[in-house]
PDB file of C-alpha atoms in Angstrom:
ATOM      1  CA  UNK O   1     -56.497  33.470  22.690  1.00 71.00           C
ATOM      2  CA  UNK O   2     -59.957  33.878  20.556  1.00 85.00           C
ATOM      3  CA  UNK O   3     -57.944  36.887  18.095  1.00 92.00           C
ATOM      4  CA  UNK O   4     -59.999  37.857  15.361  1.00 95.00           C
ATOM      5  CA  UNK O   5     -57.869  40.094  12.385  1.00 95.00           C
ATOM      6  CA  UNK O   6     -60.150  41.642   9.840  1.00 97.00           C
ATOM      7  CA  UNK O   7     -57.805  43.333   6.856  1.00 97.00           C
ATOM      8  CA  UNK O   8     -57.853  46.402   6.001  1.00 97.00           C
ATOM      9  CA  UNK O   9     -58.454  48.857   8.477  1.00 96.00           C
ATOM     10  CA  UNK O  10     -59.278  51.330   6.116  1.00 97.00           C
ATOM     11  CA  UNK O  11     -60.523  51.777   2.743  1.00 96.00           C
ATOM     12  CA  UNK O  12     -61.130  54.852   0.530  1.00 97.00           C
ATOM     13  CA  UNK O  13     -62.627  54.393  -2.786  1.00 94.00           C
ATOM     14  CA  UNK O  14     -64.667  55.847  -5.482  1.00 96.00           C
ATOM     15  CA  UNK O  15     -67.599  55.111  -6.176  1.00 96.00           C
ATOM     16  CA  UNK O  16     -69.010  52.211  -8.439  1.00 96.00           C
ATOM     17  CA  UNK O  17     -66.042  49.857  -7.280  1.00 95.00           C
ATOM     18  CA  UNK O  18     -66.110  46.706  -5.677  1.00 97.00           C
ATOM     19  CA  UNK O  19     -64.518  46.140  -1.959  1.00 97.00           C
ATOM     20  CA  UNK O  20     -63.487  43.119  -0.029  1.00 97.00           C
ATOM     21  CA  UNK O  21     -63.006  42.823   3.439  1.00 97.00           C
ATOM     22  CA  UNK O  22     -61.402  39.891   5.021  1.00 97.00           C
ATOM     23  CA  UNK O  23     -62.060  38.156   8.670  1.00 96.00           C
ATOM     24  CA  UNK O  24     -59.549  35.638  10.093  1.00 96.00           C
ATOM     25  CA  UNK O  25     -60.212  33.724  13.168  1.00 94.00           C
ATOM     26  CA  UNK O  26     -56.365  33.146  14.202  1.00 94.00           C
ATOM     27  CA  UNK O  27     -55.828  30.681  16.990  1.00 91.00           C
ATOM     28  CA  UNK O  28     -59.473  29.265  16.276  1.00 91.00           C
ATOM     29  CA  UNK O  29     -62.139  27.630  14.269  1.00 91.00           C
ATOM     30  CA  UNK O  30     -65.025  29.804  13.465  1.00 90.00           C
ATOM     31  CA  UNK O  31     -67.935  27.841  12.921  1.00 88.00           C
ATOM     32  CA  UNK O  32     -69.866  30.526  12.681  1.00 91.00           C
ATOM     33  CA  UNK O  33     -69.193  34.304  11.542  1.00 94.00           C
ATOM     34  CA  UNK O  34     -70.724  37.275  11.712  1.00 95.00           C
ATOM     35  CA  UNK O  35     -71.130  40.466   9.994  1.00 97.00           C
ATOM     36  CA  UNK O  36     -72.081  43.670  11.298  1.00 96.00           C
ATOM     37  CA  UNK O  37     -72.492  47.519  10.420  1.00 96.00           C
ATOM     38  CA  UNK O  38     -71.760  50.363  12.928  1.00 95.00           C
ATOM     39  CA  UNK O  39     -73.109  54.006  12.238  1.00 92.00           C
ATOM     40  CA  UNK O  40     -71.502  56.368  14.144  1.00 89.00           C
ATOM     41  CA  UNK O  41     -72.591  56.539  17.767  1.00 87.00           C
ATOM     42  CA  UNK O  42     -75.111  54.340  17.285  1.00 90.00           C
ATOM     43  CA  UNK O  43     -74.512  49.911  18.488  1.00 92.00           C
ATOM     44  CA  UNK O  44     -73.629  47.420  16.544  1.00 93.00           C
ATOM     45  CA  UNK O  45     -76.676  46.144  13.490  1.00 93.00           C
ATOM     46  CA  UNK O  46     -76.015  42.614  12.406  1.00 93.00           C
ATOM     47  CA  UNK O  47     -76.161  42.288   8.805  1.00 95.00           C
ATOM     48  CA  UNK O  48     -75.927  38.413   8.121  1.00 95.00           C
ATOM     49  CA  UNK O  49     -74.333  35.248   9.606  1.00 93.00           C
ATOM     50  CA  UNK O  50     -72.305  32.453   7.719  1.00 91.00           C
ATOM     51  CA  UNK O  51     -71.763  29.213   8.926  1.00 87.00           C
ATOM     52  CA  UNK O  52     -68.290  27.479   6.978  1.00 83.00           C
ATOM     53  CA  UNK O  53     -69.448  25.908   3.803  1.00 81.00           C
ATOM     54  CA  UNK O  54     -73.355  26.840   3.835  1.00 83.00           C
ATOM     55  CA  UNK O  55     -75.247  30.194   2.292  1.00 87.00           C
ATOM     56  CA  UNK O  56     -74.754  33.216   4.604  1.00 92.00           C
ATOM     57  CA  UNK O  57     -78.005  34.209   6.495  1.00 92.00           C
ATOM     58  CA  UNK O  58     -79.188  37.843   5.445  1.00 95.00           C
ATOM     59  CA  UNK O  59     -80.918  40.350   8.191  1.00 93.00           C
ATOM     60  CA  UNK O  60     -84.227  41.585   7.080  1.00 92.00           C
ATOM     61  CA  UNK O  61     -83.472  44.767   4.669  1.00 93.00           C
ATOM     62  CA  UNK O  62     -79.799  43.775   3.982  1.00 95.00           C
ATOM     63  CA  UNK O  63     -80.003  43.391  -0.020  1.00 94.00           C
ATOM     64  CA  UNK O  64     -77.795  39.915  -0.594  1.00 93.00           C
ATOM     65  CA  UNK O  65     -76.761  41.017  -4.242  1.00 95.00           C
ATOM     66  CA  UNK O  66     -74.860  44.224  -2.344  1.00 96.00           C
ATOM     67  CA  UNK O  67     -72.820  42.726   0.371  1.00 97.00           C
ATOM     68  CA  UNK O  68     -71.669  39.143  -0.644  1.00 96.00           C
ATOM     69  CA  UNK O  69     -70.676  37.046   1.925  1.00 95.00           C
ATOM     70  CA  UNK O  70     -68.147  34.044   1.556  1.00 92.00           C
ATOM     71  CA  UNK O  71     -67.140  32.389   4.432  1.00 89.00           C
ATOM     72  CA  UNK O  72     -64.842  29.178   2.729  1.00 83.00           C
ATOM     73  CA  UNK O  73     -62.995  27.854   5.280  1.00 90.00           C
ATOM     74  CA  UNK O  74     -63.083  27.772   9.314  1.00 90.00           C
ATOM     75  CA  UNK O  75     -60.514  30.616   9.627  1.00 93.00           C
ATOM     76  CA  UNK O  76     -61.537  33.016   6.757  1.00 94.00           C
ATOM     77  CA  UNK O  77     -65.313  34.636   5.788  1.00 95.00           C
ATOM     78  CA  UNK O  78     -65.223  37.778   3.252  1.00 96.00           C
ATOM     79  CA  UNK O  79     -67.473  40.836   2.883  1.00 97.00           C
ATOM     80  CA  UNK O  80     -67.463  42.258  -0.422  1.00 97.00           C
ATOM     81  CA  UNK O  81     -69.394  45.372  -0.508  1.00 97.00           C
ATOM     82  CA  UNK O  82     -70.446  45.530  -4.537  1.00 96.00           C
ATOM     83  CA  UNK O  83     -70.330  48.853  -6.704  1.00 96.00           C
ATOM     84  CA  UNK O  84     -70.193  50.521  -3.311  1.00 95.00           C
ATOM     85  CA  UNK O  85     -71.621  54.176  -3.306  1.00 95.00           C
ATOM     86  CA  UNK O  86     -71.427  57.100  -0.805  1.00 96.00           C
ATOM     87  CA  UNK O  87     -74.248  55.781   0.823  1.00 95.00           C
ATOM     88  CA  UNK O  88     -72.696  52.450   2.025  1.00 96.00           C
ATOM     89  CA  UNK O  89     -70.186  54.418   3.974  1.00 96.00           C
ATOM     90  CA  UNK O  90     -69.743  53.089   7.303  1.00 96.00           C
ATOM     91  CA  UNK O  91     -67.815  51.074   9.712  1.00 97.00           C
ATOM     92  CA  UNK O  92     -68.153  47.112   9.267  1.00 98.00           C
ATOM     93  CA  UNK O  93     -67.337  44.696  12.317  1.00 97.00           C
ATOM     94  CA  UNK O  94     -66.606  41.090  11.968  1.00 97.00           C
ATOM     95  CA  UNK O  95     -67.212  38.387  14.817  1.00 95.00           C
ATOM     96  CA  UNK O  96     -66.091  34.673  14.895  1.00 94.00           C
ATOM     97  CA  UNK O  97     -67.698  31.936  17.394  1.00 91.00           C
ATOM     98  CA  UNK O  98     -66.173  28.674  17.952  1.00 88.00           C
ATOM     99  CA  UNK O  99     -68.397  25.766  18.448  1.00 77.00           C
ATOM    100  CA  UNK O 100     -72.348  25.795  18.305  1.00 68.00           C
ATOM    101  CA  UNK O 101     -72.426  25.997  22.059  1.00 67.00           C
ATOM    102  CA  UNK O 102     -72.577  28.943  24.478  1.00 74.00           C
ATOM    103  CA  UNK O 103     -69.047  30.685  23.560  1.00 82.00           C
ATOM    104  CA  UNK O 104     -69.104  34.268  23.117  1.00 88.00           C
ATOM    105  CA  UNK O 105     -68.440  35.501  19.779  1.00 91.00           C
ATOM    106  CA  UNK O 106     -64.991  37.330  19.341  1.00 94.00           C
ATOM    107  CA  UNK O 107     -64.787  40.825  17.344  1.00 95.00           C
ATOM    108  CA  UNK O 108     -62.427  41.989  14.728  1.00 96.00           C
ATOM    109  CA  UNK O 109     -60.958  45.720  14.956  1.00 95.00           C
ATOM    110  CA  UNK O 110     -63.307  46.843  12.069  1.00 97.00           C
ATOM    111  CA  UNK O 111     -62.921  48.405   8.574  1.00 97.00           C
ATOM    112  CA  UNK O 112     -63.592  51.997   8.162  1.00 97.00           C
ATOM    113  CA  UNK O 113     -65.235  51.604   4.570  1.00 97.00           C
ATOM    114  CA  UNK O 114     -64.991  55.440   2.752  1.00 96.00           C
ATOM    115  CA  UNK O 115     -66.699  56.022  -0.319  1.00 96.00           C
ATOM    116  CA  UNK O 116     -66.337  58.998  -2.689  1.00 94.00           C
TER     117      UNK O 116
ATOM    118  CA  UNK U   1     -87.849  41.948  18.374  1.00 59.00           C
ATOM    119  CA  UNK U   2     -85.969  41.668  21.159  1.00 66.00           C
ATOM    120  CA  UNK U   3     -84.790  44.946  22.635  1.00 77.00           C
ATOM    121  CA  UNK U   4     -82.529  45.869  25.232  1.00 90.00           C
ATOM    122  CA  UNK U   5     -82.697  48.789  27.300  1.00 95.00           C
ATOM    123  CA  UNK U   6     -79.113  49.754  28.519  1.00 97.00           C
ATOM    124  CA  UNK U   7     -78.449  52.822  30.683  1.00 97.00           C
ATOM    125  CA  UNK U   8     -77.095  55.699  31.460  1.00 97.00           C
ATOM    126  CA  UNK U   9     -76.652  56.451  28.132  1.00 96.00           C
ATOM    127  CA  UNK U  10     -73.230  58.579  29.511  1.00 96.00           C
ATOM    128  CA  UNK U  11     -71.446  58.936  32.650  1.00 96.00           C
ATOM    129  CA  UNK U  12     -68.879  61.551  33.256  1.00 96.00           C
ATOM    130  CA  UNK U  13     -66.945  60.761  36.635  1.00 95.00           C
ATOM    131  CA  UNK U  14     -63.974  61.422  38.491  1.00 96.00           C
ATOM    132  CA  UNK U  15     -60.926  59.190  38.112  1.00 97.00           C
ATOM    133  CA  UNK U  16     -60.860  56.600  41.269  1.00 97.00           C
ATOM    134  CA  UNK U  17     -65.084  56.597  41.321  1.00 97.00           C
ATOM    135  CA  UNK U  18     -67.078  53.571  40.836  1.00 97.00           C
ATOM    136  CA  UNK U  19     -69.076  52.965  37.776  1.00 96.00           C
ATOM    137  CA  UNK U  20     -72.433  51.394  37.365  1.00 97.00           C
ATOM    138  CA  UNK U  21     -74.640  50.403  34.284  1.00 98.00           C
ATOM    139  CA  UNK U  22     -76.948  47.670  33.140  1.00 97.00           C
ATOM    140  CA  UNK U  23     -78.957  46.086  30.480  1.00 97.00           C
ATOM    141  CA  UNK U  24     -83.345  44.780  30.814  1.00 96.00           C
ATOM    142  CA  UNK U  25     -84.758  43.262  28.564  1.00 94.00           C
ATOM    143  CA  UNK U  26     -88.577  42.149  28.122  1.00 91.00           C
ATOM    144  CA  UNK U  27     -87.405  38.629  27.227  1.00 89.00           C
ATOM    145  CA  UNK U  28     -85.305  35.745  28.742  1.00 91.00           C
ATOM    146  CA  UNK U  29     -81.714  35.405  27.796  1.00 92.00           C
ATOM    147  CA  UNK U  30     -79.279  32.184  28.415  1.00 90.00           C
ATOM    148  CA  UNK U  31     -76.564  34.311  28.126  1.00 92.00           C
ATOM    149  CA  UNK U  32     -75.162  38.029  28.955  1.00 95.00           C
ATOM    150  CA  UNK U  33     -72.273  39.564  27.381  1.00 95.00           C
ATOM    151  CA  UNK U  34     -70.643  42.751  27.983  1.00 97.00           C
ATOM    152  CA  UNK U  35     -68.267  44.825  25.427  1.00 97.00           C
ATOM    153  CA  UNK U  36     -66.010  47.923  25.668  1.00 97.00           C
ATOM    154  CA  UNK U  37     -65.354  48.898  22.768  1.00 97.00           C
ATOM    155  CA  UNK U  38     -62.622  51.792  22.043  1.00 95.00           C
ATOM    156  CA  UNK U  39     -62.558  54.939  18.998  1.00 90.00           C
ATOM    157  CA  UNK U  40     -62.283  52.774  15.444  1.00 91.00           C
ATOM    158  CA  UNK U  41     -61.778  49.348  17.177  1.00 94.00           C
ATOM    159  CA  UNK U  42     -64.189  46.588  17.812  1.00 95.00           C
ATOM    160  CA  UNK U  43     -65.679  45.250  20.703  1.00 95.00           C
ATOM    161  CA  UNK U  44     -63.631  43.458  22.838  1.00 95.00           C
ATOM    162  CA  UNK U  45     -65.525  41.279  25.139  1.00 95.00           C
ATOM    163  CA  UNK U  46     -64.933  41.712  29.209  1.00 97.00           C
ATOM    164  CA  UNK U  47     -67.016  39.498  30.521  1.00 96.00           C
ATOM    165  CA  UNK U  48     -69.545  36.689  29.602  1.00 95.00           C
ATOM    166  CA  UNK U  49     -72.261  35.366  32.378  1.00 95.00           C
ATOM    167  CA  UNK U  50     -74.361  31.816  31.364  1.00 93.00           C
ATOM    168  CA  UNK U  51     -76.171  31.086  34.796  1.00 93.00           C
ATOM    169  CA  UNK U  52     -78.960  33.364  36.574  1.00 94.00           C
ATOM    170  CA  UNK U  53     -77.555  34.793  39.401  1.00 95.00           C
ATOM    171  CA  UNK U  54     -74.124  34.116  38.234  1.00 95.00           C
ATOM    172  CA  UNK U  55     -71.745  36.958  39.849  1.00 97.00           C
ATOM    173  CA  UNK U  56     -68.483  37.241  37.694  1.00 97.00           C
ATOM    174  CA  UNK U  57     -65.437  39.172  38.355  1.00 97.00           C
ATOM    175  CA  UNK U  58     -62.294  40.248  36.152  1.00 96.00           C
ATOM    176  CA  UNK U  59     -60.318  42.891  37.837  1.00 97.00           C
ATOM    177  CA  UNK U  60     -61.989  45.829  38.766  1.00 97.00           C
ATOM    178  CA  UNK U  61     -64.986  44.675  36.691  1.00 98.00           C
ATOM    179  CA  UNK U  62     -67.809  43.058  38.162  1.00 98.00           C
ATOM    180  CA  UNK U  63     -70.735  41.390  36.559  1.00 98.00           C
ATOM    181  CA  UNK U  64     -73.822  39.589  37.254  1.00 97.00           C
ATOM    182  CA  UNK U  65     -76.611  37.683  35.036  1.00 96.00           C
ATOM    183  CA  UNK U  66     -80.117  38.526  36.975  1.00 95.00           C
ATOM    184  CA  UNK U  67     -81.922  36.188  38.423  1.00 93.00           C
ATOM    185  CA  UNK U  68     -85.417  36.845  36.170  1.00 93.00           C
ATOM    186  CA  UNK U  69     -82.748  36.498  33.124  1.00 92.00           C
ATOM    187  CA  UNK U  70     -84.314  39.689  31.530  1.00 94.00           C
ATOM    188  CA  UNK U  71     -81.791  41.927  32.996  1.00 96.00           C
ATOM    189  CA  UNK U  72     -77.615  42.338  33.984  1.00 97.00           C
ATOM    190  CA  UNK U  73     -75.336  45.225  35.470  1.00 98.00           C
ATOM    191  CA  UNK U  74     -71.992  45.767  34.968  1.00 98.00           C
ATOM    192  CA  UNK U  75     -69.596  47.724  37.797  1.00 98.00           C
ATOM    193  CA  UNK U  76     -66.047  49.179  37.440  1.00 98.00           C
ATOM    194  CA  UNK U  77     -64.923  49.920  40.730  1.00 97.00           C
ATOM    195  CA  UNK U  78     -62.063  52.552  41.190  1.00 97.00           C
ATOM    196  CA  UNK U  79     -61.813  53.656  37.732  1.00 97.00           C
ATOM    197  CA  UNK U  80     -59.034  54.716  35.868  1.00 96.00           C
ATOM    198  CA  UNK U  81     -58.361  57.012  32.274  1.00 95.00           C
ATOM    199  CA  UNK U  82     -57.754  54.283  29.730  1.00 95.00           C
ATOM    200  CA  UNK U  83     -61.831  52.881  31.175  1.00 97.00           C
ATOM    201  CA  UNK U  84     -62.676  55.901  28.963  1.00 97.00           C
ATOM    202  CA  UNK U  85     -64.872  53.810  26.049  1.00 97.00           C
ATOM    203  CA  UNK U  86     -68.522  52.725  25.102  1.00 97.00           C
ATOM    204  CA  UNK U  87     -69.590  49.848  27.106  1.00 98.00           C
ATOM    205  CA  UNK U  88     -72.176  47.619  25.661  1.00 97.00           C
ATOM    206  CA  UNK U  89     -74.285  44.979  26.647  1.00 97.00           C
ATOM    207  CA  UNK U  90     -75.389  41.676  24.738  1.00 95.00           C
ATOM    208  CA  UNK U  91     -77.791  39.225  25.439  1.00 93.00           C
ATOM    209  CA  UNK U  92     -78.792  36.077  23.257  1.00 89.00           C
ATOM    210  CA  UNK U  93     -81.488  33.741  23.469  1.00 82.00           C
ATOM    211  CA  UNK U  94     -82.094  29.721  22.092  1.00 72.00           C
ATOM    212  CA  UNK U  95     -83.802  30.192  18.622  1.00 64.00           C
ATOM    213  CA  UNK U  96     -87.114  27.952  18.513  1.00 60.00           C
ATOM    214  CA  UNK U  97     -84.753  25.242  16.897  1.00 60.00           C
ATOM    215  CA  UNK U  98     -82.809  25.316  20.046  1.00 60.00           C
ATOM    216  CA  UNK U  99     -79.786  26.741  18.583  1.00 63.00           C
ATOM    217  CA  UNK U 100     -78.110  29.757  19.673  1.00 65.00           C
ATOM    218  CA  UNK U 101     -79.656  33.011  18.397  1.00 76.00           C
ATOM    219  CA  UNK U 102     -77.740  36.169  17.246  1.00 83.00           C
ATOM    220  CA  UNK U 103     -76.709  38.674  19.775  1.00 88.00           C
ATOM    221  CA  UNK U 104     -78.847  41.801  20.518  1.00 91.00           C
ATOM    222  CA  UNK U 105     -76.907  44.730  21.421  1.00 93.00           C
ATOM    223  CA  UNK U 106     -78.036  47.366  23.646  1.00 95.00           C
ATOM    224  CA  UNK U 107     -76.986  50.939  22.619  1.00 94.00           C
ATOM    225  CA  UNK U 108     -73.875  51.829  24.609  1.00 96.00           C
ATOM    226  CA  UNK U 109     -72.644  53.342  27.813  1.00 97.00           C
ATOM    227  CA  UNK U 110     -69.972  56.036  26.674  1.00 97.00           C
ATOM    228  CA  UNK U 111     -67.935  56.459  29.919  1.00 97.00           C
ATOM    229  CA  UNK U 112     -65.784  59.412  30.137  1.00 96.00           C
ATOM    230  CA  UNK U 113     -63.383  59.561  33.349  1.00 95.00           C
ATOM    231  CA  UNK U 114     -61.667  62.526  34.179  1.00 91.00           C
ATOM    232  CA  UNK U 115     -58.320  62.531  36.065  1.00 87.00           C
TER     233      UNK U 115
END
């Protein structure tokens, strides 16, 4: 149980353009996701958290306007990473928690976001 | 903020040795988590500890949640090639609302077992 998809894997893209990455909680409902960036060998930096239906919360020094955050349902919150640039490069890491309680929250495999 | 201090930063061992690492913090925590987490995957979680003092096993792995709360260790006991990963820690804390706060990571373990 507790499988978390994120789609895709891997994206390579010039820059300017617009990229969405998408987190699925399968077999459960995510009241609250998460969003996080990984440079390499470095842990995991949260960028914001979205509870279903309400405004995403933004980490100090993560500009809103750049990575919009949707998270619609209880199965599905979206990343989309506007007029990316070189720069914003970088592996991004969903999570999903059930419940407002102590559960641990559950990671998707990551998108490898590449841009020219 | 919160920090957490995890160490060794690396451990390079001999297949069938045990394996030792752990996470202080300067704060309380109500809950422990620990990650491996494997080349261009995310974390997948091994074991999660609510209770100081709590001892938890699953398989070879071994966990416990310290009794101050500001600190946990993690132990693989005769480890094996596919243990090769980064092994993190995560602790989080009630938010002054009482609600769950956001994990805070420490910055890895990389574990590299040779056979």
């Amino acid at each position: 149980g507790a499988v978390v998809s994120q789609h895709p894997s891997r994206v390579i893209c010039k820059s300017g353009t617009s990229v969405k990455i998408e987190c699925r909680s399968l077999d459960f409902q995510a009241t609250t996701m998460f969003w996080y960036r990984q440079f390499p060998k470095q842990s995991l930096m949260l960028m914001a958290t979205s509870n279903e239906g309400s405004k995403a919360t933004y980490e100090q020094g993560v500009e809103k306007d750049k990575f919009l955050i949707n998270h619609a349902s209880l199965t599905l919150s979206t990343l989309t990473v506007t007029s990316a640039h070189p720069e914003d490069s970088s592996f991004y890491i969903c999570s999903a928690r059930q419940g407002w309680g102590n559960q641990p929250q559950h990671f998707g495999d990551g998108t490898r976001l590449s841009i020219l | 903020g919160q920090q957490l201090n995890q160490s060794p930063q690396s451990m390079f061992i001999q297949e069938g040795e045990d394996v030792s690492m752990n996470c202080t913090s300067s704060s309380i925590f109500n809950t422990w988590l620990w990650y491996k987490q494997d080349p261009g995957e995310g974390p997948v979680l091994l074991i999660a500890l609510y209770k100081a003092g709590e001892l938890t096993s699953n398989g070879r792995l071994t966990a416990q949640f310290g009794t101050t709360r500001k600190d946990s260790f993690l132990n693989i006991s005769a480890s094996i090639p596919s243990d090769v990963g980064i092994y993190f820690c995560a602790g989080q804390a009630r938010d002054y609302g009482g609600s769950q706060g956001n994990l805070i990571f420490g910055k890895g373990t990389k574990l590299s077992v040779k056979p």
